Tab-separated table of C-alpha atoms in Angstrom:
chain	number	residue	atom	x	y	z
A	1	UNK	CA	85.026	139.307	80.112
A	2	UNK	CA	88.420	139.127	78.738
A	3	UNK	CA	89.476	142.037	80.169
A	4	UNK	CA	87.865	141.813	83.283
A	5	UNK	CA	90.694	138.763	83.642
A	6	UNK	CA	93.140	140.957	82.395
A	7	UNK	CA	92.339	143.175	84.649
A	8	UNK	CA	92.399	140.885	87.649
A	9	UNK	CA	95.597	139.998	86.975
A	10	UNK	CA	97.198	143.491	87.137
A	11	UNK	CA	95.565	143.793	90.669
A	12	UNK	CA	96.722	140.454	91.685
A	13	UNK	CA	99.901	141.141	91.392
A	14	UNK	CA	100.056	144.494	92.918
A	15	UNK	CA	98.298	142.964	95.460
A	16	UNK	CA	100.149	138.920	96.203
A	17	UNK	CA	103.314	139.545	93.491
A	18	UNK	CA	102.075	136.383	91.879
A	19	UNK	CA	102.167	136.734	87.685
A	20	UNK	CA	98.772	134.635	86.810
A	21	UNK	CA	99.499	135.759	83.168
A	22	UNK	CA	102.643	133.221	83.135
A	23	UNK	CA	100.039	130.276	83.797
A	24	UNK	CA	98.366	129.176	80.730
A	25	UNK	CA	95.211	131.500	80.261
A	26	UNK	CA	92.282	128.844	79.487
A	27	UNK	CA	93.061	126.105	82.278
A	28	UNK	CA	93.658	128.819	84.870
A	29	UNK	CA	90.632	131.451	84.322
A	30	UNK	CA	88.177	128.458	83.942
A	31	UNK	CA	89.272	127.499	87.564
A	32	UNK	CA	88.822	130.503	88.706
A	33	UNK	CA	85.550	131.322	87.408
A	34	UNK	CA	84.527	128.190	89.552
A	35	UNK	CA	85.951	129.685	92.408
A	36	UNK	CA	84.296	132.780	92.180
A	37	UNK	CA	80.923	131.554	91.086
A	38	UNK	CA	80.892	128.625	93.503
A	39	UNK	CA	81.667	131.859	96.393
A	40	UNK	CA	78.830	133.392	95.095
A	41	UNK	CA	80.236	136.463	92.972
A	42	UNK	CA	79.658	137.474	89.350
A	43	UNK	CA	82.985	138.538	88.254
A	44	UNK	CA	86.750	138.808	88.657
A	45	UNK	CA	86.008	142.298	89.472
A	46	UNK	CA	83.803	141.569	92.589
A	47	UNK	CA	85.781	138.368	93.523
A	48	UNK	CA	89.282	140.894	93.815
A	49	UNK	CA	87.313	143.567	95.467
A	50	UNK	CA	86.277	140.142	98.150
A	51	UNK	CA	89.585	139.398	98.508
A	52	UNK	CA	91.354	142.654	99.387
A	53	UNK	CA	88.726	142.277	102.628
A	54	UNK	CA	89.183	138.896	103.214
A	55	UNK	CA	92.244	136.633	104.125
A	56	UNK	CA	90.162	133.690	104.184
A	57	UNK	CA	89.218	134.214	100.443
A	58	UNK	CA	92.655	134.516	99.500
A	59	UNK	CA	93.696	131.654	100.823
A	60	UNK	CA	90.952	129.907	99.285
A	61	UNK	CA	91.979	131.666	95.858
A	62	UNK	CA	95.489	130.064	96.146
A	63	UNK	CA	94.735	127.046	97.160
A	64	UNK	CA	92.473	126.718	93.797
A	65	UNK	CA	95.363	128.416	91.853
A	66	UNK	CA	97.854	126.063	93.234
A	67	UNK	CA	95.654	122.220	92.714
A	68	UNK	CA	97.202	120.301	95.102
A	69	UNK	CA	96.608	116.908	93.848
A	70	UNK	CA	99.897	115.003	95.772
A	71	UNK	CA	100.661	112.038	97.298
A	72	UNK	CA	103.235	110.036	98.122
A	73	UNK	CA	105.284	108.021	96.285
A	74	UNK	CA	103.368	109.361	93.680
A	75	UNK	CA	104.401	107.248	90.378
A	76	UNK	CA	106.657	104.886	92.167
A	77	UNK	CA	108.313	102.838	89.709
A	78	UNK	CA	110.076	107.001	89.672
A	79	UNK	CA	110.976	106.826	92.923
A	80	UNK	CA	112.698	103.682	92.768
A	81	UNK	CA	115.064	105.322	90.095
A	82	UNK	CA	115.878	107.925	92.534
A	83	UNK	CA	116.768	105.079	95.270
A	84	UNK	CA	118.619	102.601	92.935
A	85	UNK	CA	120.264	104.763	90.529
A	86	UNK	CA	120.496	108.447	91.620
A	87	UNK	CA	120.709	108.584	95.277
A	88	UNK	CA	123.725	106.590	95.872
A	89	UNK	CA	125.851	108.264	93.576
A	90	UNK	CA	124.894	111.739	95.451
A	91	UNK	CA	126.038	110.237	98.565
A	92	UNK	CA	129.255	108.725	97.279
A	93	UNK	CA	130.191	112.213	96.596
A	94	UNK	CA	128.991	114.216	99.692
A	95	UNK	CA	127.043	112.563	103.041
A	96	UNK	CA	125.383	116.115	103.742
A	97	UNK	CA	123.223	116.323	100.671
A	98	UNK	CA	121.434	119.668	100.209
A	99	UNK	CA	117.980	118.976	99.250
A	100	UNK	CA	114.838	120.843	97.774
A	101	UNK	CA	111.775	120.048	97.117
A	102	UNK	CA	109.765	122.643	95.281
A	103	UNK	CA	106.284	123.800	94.753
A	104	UNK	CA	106.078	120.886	97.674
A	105	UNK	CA	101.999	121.347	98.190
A	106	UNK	CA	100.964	119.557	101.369
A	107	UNK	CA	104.070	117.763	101.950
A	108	UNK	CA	104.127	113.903	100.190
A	109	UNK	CA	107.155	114.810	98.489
A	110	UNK	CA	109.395	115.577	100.833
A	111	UNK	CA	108.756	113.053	103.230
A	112	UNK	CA	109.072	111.063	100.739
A	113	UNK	CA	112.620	111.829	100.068
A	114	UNK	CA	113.050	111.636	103.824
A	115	UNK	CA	111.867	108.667	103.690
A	116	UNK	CA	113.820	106.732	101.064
A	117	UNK	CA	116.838	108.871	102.604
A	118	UNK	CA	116.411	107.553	105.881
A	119	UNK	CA	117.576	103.888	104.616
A	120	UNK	CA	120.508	105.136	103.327
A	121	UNK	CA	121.436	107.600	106.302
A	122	UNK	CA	120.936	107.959	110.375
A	123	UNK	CA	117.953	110.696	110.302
A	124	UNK	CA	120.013	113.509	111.799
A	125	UNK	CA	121.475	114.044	108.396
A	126	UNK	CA	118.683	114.246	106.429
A	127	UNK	CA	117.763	117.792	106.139
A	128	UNK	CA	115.663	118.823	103.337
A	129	UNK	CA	113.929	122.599	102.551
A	130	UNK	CA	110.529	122.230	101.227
A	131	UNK	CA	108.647	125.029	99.750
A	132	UNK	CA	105.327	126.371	98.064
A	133	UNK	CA	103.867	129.625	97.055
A	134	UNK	CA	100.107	128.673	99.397
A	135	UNK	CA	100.056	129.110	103.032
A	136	UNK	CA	97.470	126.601	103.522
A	137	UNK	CA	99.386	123.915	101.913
A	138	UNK	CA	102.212	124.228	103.818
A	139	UNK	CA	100.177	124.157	106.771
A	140	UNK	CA	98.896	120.866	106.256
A	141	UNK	CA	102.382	120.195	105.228
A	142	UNK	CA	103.713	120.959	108.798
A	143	UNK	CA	101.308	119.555	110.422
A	144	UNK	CA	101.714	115.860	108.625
A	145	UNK	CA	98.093	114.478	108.967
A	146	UNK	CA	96.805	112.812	105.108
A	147	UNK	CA	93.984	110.880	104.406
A	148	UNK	CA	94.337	107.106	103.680
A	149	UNK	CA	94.651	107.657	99.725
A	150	UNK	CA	97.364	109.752	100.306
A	151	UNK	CA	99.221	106.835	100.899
A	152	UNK	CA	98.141	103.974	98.144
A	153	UNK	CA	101.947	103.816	96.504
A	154	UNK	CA	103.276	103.860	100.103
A	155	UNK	CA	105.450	100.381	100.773
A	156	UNK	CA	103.919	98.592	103.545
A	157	UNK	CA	106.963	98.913	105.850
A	158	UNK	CA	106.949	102.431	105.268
A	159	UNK	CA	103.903	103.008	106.345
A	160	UNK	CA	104.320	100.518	109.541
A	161	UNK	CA	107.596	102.532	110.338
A	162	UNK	CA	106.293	106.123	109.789
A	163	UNK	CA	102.715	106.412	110.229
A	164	UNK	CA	100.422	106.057	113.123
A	165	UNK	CA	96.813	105.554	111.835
A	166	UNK	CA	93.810	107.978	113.434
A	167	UNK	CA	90.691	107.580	112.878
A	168	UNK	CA	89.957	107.776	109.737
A	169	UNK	CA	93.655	109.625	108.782
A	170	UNK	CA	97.197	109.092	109.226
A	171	UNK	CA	99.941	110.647	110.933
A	172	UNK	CA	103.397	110.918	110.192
A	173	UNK	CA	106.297	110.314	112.548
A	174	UNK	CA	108.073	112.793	113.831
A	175	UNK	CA	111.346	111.969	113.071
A	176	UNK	CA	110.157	112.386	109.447
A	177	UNK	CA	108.545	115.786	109.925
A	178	UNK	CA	112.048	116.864	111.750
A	179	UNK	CA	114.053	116.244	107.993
A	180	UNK	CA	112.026	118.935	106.424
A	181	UNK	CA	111.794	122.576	106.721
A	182	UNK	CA	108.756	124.165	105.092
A	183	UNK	CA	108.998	127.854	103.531
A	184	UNK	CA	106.639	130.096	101.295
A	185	UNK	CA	108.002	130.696	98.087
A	186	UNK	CA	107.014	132.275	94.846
A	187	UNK	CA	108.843	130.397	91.596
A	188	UNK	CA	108.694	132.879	89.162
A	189	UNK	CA	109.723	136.141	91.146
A	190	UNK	CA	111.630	134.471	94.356
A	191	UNK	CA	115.128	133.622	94.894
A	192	UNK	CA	116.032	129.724	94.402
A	193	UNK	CA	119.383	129.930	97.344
A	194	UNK	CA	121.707	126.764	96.408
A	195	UNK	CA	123.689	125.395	95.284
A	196	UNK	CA	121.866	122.335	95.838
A	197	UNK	CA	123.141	118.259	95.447
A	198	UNK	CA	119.337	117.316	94.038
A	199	UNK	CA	116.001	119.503	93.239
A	200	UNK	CA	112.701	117.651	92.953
A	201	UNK	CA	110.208	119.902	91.507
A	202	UNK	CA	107.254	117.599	89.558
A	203	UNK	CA	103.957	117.949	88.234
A	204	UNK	CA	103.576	121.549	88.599
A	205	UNK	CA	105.733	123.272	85.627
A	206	UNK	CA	102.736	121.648	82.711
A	207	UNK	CA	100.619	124.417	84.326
A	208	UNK	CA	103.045	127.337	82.773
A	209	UNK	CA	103.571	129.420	79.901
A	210	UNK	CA	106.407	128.234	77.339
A	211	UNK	CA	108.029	131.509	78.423
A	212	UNK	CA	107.487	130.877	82.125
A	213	UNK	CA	109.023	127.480	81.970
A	214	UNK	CA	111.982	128.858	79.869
A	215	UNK	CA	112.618	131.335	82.893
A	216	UNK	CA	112.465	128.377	85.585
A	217	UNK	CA	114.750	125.847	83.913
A	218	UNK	CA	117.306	128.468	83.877
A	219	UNK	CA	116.846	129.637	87.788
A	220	UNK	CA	116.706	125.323	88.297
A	221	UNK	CA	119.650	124.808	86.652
A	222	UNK	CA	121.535	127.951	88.582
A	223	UNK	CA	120.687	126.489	92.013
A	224	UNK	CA	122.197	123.462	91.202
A	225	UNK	CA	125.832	122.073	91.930
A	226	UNK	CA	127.843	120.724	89.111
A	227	UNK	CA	126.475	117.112	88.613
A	228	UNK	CA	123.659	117.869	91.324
A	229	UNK	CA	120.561	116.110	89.918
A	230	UNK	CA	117.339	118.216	88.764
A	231	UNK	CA	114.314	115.833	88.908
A	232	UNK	CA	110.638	116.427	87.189
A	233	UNK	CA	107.377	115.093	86.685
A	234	UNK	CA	106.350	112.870	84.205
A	235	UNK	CA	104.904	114.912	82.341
A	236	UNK	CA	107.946	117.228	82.203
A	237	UNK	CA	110.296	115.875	79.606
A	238	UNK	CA	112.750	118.727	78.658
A	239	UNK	CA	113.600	118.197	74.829
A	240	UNK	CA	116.196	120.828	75.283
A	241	UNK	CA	118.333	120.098	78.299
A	242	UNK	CA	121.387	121.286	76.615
A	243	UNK	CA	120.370	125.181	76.549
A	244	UNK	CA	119.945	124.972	80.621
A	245	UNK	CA	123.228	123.168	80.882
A	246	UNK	CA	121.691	120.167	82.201
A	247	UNK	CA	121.453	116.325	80.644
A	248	UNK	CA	119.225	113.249	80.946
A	249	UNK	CA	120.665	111.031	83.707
A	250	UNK	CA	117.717	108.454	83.214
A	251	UNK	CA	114.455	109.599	82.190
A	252	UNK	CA	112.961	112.397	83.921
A	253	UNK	CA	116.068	112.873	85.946
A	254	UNK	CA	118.732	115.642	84.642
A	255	UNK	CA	122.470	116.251	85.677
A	256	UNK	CA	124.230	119.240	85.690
A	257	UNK	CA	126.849	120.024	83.585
């Protein structure tokens, strides 16, 4: 069975160019073996052979490879951080910030950047590049429609201001969804552009290798300006900020040196 996965991998990345062996091994084959026996196959070998034929099963492959759990404002009291201590020293040095949100999912985070931004600056200016390595996500993403508990940590006048309830869903304004540009992006093989005032990329770098993450803070820490602002999950304490040239501007949020 072992290298059946091993296996799979290889032909997954011939196949997508995404590197499953720099996710950690247990948590990702045992949600994949779901997958697979859930679609009805008996193997990684039969489940690859399914998805050569089938764009609809590889889709469904990366959305399960991918979890998008997300929401917005998700752990607020974080959020507030970024509004009270971070954000206005950005904008004291440049009005145009340059903005990323990585490994973005369906789309919370960024318009929730957008959001808080849009107190601070007339909408036109807000312009922020959101990406993430599944197509379906982004789709959702663009198309700005989340269920109610998508929005529990959402301020009231937020949500008054930049939703429009439908049935049973919500939509956001467009004036948010205009901020953000959406893009597909691999991590690990992809360029990262820059240099960027402020990267947000949280709760997706605990699913990596030691190695993996290694190779990220470095390409994080290139894309950033001096003294742009690299924030993480929290989960996603790095003990060793110094070796990416980057150190702790509050908790969870880094500065570049």
């Amino acid at each position: 069975m072992a290298d059946d996965y091993q296996e799979f991998i290889q032909n997954i990345k011939r196949k997508t160019g995404i590197d499953l062996s720099l996710y950690k091994e247990a948590q990702m084959k045992r949600r994949l073996i779901s997958l697979y026996e859930k679609k009805g196959f008996q193997s990684f070998g039969s489940f690859f052979s399914a998805i050569v034929k089938n764009r609809e099963l590889l889709n469904d492959f990366l959305d399960r490879m991918t979890i998008n759990v997300s929401e917005f404002y998700r752990n607020a009291q974080r959020w507030e951080v970024l509004e009270k201590n971070i954000l206005p020293g950005l904008l004291d040095q440049n009005r145009n910030l340059k903005i990323w949100s990585a490994a973005c999912s369906t789309g919370e985070e960024p318009y929730t950047i957008a959001m808080i931004l849009s107190k601070m600056l007339p909408m036109s200016q807000i312009k922020i590049t959101a990406t993430d390595i599944d197509e379906n996500a982004l789709a959702r993403a663009r198309m700005g429609i989340y269920p109610e508990r998508s929005l529990n940590e959402v301020p009231q006048m937020m949500k008054q201001k930049f939703f429009k309830r439908e049935g049973s869903f919500y939509k956001i304004s467009e004036d948010i969804k205009r901020t953000v540009t959406f893009k597909k992006q691999n991590l690990l093989s992809d360029d990262f552009g820059g240099p960027y005032d402020l990267i947000v990329c949280r709760n997706v770098l605990i699913y990596f290798t030691e190695e993996a993450k290694d190779q990220l803070y470095h390409k994080f820490s290139g894309a950033l300006r001096k003294d742009g602002i690299f924030f993480v999950g929290s989960t996603e304490q790095i003990f060793n900020s110094g070796r990416y040239q980057l150190a702790s501007a509050e908790t969870f949020f880094y500065r570049k040196e």
